[in-house]
Short mmCIF file of C-alpha atoms in Angstrom, two decimals:
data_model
loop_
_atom_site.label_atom_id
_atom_site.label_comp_id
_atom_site.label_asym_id
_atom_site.label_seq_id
_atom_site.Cartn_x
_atom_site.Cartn_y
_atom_site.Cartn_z
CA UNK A 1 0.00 0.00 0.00
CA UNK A 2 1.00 3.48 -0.92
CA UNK A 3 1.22 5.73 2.26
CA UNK A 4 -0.73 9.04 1.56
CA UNK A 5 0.98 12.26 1.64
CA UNK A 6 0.34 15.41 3.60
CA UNK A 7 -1.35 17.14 1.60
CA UNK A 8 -5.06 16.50 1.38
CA UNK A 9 -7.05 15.95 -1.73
CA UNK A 10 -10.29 17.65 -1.97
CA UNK A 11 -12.36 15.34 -3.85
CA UNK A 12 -16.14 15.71 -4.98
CA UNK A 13 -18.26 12.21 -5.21
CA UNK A 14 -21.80 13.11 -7.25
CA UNK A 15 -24.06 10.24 -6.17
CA UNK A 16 -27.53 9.63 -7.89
CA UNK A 17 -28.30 7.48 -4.94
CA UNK A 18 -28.18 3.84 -6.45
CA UNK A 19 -25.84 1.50 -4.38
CA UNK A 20 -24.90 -0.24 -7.94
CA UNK A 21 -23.43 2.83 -8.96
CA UNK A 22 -22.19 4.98 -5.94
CA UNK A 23 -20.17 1.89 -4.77
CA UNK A 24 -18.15 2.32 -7.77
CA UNK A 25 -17.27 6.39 -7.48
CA UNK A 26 -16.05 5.20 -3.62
CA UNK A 27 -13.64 2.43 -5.06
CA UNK A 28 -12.36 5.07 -7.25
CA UNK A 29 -12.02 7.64 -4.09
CA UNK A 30 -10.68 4.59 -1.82
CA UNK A 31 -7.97 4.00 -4.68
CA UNK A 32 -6.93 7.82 -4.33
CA UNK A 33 -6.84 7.86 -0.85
CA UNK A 34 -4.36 5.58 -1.18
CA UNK A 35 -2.29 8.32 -2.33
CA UNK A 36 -3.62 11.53 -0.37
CA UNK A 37 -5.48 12.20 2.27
CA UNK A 38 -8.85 12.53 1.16
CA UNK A 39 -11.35 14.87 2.04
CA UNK A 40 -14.42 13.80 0.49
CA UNK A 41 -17.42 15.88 -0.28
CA UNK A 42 -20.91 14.11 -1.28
CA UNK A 43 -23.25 15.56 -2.99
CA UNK A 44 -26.49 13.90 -4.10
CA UNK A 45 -27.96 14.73 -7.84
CA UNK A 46 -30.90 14.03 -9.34
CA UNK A 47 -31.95 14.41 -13.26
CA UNK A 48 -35.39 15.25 -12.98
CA UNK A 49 -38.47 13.77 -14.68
CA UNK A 50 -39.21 16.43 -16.60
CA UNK A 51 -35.88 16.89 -18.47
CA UNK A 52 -35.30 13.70 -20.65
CA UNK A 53 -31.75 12.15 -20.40
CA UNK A 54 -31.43 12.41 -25.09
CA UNK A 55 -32.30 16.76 -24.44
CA UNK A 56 -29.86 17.07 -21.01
CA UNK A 57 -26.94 15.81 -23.07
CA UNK A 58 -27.61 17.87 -26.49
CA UNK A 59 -27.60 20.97 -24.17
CA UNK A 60 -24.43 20.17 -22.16
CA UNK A 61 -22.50 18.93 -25.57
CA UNK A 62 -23.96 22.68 -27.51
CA UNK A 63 -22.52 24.23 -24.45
CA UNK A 64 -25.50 25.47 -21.87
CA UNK A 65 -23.24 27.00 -19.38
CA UNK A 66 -22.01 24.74 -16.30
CA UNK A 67 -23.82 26.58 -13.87
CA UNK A 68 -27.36 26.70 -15.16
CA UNK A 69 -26.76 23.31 -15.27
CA UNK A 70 -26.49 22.81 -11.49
CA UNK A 71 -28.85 25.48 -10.80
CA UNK A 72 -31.82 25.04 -12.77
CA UNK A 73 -31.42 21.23 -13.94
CA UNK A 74 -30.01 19.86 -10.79
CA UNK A 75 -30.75 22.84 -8.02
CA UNK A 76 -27.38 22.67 -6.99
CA UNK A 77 -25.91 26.07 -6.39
CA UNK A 78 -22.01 25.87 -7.61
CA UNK A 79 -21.18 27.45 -4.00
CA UNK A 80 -22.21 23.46 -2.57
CA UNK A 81 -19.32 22.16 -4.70
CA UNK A 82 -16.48 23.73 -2.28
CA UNK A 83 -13.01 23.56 -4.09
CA UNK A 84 -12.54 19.95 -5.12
CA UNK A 85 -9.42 18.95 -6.64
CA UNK A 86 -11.01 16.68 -8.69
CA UNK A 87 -14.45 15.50 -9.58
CA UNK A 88 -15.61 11.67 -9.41
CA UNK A 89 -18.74 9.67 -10.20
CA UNK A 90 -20.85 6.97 -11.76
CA UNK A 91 -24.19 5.91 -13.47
CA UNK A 92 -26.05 8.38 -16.32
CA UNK A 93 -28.12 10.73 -14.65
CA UNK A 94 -24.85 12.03 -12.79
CA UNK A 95 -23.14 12.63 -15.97
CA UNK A 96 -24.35 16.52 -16.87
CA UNK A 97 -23.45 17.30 -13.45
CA UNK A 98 -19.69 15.67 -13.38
CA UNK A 99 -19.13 17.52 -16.11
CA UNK A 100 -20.47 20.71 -15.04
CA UNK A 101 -19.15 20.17 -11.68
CA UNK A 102 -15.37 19.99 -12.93
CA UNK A 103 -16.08 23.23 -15.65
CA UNK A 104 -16.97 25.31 -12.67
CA UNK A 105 -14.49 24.01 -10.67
CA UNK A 106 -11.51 23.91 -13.33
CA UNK A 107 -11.14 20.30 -11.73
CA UNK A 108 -10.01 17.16 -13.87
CA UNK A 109 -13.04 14.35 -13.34
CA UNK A 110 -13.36 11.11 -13.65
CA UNK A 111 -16.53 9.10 -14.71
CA UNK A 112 -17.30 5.51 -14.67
CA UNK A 113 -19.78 3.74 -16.68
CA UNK A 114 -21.40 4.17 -20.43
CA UNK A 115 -21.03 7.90 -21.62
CA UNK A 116 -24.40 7.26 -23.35
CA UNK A 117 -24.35 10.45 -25.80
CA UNK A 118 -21.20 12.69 -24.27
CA UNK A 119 -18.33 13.10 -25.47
CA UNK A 120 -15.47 11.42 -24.29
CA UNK A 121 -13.11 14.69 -24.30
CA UNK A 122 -15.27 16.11 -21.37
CA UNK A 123 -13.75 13.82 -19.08
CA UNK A 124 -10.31 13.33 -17.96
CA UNK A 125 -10.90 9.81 -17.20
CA UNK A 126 -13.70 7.17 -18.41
CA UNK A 127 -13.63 4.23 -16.79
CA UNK A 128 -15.20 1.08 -17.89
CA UNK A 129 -16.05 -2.65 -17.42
CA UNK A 130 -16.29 -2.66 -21.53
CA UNK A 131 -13.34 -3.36 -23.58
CA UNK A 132 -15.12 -1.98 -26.90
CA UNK A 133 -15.56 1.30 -25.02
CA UNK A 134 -11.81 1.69 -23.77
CA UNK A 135 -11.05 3.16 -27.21
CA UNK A 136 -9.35 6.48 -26.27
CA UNK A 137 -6.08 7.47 -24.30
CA UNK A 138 -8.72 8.65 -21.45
CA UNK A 139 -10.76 5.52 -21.42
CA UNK A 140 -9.84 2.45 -19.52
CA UNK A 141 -11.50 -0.80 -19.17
CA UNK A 142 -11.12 -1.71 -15.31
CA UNK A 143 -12.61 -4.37 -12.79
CA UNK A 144 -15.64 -2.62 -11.13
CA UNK A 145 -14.06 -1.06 -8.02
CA UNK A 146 -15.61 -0.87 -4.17
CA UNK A 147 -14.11 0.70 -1.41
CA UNK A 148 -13.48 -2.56 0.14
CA UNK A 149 -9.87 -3.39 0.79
CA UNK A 150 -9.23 -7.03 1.33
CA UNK A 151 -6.21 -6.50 3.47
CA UNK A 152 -8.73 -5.46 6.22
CA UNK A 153 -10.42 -8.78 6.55
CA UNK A 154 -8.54 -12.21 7.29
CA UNK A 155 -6.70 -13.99 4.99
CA UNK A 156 -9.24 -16.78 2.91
CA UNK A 157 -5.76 -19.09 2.30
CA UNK A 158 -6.99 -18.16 -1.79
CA UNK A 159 -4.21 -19.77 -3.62
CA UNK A 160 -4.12 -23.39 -2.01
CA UNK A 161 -6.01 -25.58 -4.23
CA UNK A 162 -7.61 -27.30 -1.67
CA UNK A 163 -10.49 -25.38 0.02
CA UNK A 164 -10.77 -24.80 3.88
CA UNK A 165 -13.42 -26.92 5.00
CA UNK A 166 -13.56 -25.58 8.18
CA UNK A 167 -14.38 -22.13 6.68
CA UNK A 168 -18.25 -20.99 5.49
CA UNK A 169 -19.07 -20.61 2.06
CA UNK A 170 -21.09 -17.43 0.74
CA UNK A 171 -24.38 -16.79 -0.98
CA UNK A 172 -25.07 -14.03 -2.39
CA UNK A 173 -28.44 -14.00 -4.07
CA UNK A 174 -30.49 -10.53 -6.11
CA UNK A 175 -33.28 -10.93 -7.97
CA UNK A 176 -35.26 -10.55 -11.33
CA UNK A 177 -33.38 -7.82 -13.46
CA UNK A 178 -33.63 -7.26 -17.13
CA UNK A 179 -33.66 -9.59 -18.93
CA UNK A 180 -32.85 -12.60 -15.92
CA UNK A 181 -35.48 -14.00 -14.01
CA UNK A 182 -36.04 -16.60 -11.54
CA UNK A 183 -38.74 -19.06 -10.79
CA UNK A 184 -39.87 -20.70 -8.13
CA UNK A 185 -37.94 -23.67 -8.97
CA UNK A 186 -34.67 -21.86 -9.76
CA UNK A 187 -35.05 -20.83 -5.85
CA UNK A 188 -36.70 -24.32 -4.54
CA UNK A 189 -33.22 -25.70 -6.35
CA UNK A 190 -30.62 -23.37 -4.96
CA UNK A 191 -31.72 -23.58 -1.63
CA UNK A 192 -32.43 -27.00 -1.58
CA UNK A 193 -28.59 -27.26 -3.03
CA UNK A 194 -27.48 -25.05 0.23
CA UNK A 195 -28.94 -27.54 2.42
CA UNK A 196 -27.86 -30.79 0.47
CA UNK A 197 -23.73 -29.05 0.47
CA UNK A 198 -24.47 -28.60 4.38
CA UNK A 199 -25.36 -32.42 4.65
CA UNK A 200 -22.62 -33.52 2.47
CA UNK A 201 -19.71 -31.47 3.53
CA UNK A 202 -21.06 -30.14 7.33
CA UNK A 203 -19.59 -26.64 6.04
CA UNK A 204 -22.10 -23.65 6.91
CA UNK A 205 -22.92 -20.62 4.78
CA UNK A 206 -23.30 -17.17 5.48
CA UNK A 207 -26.22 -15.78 3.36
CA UNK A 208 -27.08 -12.18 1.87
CA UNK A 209 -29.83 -10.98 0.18
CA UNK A 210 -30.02 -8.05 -1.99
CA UNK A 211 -32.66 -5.21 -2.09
CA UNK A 212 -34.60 -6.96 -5.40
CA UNK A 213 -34.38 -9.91 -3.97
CA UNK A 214 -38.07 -11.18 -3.70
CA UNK A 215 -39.80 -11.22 0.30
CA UNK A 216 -40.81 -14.57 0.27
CA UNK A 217 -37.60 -15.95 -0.89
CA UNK A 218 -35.48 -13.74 2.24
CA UNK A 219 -38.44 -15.11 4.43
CA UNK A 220 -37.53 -19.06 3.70
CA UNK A 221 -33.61 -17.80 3.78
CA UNK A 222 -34.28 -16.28 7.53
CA UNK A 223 -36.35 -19.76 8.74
CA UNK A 224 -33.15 -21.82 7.05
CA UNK A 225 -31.28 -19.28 9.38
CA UNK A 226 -32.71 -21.37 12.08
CA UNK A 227 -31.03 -23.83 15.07
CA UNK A 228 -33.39 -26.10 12.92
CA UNK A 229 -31.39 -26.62 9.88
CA UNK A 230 -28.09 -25.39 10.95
CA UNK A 231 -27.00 -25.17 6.87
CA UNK A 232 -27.03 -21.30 6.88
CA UNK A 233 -24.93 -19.65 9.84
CA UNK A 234 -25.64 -16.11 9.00
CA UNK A 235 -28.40 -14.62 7.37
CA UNK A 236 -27.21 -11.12 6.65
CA UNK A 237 -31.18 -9.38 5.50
CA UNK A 238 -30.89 -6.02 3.54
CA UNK A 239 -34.18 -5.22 5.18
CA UNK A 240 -33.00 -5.24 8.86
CA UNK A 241 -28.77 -4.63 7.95
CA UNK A 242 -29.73 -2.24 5.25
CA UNK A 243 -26.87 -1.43 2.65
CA UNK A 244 -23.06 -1.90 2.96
CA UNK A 245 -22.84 -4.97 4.77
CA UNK A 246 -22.04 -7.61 1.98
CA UNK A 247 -18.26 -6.79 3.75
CA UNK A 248 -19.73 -9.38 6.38
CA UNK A 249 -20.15 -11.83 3.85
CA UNK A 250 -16.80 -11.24 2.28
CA UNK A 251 -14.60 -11.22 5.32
CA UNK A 252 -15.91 -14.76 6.37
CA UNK A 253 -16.05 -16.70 3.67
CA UNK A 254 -13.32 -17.74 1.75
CA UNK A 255 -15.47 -18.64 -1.46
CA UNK A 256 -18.79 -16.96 -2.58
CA UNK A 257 -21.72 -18.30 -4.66
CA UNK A 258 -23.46 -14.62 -6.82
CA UNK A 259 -26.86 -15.17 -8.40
CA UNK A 260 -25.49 -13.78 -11.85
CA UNK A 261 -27.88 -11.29 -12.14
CA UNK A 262 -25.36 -8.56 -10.61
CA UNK A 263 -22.41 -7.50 -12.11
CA UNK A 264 -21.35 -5.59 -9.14
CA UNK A 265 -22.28 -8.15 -6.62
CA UNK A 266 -19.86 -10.23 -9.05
CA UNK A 267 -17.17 -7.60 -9.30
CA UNK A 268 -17.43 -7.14 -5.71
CA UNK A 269 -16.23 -10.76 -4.78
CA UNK A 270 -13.86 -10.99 -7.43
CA UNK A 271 -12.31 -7.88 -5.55
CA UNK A 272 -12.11 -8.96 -2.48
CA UNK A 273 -10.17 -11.83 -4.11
CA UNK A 274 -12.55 -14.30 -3.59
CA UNK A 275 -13.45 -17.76 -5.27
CA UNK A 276 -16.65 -16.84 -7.33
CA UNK A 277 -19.02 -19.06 -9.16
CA UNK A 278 -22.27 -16.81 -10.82
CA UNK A 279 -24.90 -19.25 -10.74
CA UNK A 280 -27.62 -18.96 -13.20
CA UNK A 281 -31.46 -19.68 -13.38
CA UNK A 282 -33.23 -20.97 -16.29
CA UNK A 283 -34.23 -17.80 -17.72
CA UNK A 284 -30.81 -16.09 -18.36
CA UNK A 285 -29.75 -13.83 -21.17
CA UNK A 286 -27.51 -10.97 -21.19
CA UNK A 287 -26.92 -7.89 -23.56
CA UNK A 288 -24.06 -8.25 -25.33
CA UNK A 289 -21.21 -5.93 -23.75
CA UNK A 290 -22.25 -7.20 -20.46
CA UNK A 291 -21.41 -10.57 -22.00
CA UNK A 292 -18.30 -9.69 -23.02
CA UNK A 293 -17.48 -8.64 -19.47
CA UNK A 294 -18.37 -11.49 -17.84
CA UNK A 295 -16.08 -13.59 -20.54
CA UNK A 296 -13.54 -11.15 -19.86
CA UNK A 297 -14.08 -12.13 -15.71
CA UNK A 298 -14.00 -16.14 -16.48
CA UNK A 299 -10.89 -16.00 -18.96
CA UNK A 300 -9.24 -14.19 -16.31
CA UNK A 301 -9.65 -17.04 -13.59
CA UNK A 302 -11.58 -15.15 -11.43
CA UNK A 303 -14.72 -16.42 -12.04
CA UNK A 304 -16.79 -19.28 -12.90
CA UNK A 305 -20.31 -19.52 -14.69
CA UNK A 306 -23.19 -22.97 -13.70
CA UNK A 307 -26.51 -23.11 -13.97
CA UNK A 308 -28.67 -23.07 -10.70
CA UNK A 309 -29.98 -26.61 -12.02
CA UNK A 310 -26.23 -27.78 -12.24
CA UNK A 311 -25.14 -27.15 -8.57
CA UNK A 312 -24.19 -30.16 -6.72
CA UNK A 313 -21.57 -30.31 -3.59
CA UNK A 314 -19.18 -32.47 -5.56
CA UNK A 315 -19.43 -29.97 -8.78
CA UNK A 316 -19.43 -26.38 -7.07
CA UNK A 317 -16.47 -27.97 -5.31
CA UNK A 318 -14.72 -28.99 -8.23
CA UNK A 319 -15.63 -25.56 -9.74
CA UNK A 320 -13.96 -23.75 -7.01
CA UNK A 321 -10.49 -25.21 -6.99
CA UNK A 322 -9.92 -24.57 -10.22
CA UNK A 323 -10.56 -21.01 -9.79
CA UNK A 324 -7.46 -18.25 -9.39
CA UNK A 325 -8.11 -15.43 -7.54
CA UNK A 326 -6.59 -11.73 -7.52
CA UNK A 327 -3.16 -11.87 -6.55
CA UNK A 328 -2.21 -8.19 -5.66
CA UNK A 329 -4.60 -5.95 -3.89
CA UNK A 330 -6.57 -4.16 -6.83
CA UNK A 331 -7.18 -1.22 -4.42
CA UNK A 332 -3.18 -0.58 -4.75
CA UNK A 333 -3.33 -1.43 -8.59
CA UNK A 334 -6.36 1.56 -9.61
CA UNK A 335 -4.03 3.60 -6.92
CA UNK A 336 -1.14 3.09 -9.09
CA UNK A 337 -3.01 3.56 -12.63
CA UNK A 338 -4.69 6.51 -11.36
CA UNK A 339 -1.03 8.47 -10.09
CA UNK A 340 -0.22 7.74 -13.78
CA UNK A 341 -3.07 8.87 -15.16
CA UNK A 342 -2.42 12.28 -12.79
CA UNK A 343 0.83 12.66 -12.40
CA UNK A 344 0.72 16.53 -10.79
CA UNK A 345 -2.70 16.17 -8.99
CA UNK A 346 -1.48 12.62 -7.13
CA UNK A 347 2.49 13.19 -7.02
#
């Protein structure tokens, strides 16, 4: 790990409020406080309803000036932005204001995600999980960050082939999205395969749910949770824990089983440098840069792809040892991409 220097770094984070995206501008601000001392300023935006995302951009990219932008768009006054050093954020609807943010400010800024229709050249950095968009000296295709550091938790003995069987296993489980769905069965199947590892094996499994995930689905998780069973030994419920606690999960286990339906649940294990298999129901189809990322997330080693109907103890096991986890902590590796990216600002 880098040690920061003295000097602090005044750094903006625009946040439209959705953990899938906001989780990513704090990786990015984690990986520069690895550098500086940061002093983080959070500021919530919101495109409203009755400005439509196709007319925001053609007004920003014909030049409507930064600050009517916050104002009357946003109703941000600039004074809220302070002095930041640099600008940093993620997901669509906080694009306008990153890039009206760092005009006003005369701040470099840093987006991650699709640019939709912006130009590139209004950003000093694009990050993005799509290698078809890293097409441009200030574009980079980069594992989606979190502010998690995987120093902080206890060592998961990752590059043995044989698993610790004395350690839990993870489950981290979402819900219908796009164009994924799951039936009854694909649940009635996974959790029966939670139980039938548990008999097999004796291991235990600490299990998460995720705001989509459906209420009567968490409700059979939380009875499993039970003396009765004794398969799951932690229920960690996004109802009662709310947000921000998957690092529960993460620290205990030293392998984690993602419903595929998240590619930041996904990204997030892979980060931790965890053993990851994204398990898949019956209805499962993805566009195709997302597919490309998760390719890009198997071919690396990181990750492994089965079908919810293909789980057994014998087979996620298998599955498992053959995966290679993160070597270096990736916190330390977007620190060092980002001081050459900004050579003055992070010197």
């Amino acid at each position: 790990m880098s040690h920061p220097g003295t000097q602090a770094l005044a750094i903006l984070l625009l946040s439209d409020g959705r953990p899938g995206h906001f989780v990513l501008s704090e990786g990015i601000v984690a990986a520069l406080g690895r550098l500086k001392k940061p002093q983080v300023k959070r500021l919530d935006v919101k495109r409203p309803a009755w400005m439509p995302a196709r007319v925001l951009s053609w007004l920003v990219n014909v030049g409507l000036p930064p600050t009517v932008v916050l104002r009357f768009i946003y109703g941000i006054s600039p004074s809220a932005l302070g002095n930041p050093d640099i600008v940093v954020s993620a997901g669509g609807n906080t694009l306008a204001a990153n890039i009206a943010a760092a005009r006003i400010a005369g701040a470099p800024n840093i987006f991650y995600g699709s640019l939709r229709r912006y130009r590139a050249s209004d950003f000093a950095l694009v990050m993005t999980s799509y290698a078809r968009d890293a097409d441009a000296p200030n574009r980079m295709m980069w594992l989606k960050p979190t502010r998690l550091d995987p120093d902080a938790f206890a060592p998961d003995d990752s590059h043995e082939t044989k698993l610790n069987d004395e350690m839990p296993l993870g489950l981290i489980i979402g819900g219908d999205s796009g164009t994924i769905s799951y039936s009854g069965r694909d649940w009635d199947r996974l959790l029966g395969f939670v139980e039938a590892h548990h008999t097999a094996t004796g291991q235990t499994w600490f299990v998460a749910n995720a705001p989509r995930t459906p209420d009567v689905v968490s409700d059979r998780i939380a009875a499993l949770a039970g003396p009765a069973s004794g398969a799951i030994q932690r229920f960690i419920d996004v109802r009662t824990a709310g947000p921000g606690t998957l690092g529960i999960l993460l620290g205990n286990c030293q392998a984690v089983l993602c419903t595929a339906d998240s590619s930041t649940m996904l990204s997030e294990t892979v980060w931790m440098r965890r053993r990851v298999i994204a398990i898949e129901p019956l209805s499962f189809a993805l566009p195709s840069n997302e597919a490309s990322y998760r390719d890009w997330l198997e071919e690396s080693g990181w990750v492994r792809r089965m079908a919810i109907a293909d789980l057994t103890p014998d087979a996620v096991t298998d599955a498992l040892a053959g995966l290679s986890p993160l070597e270096a902590n990736p916190l330390d590796a977007l620190a060092d991409e980002l001081r050459r990216r900004f050579p003055d600002l992070l010197r």
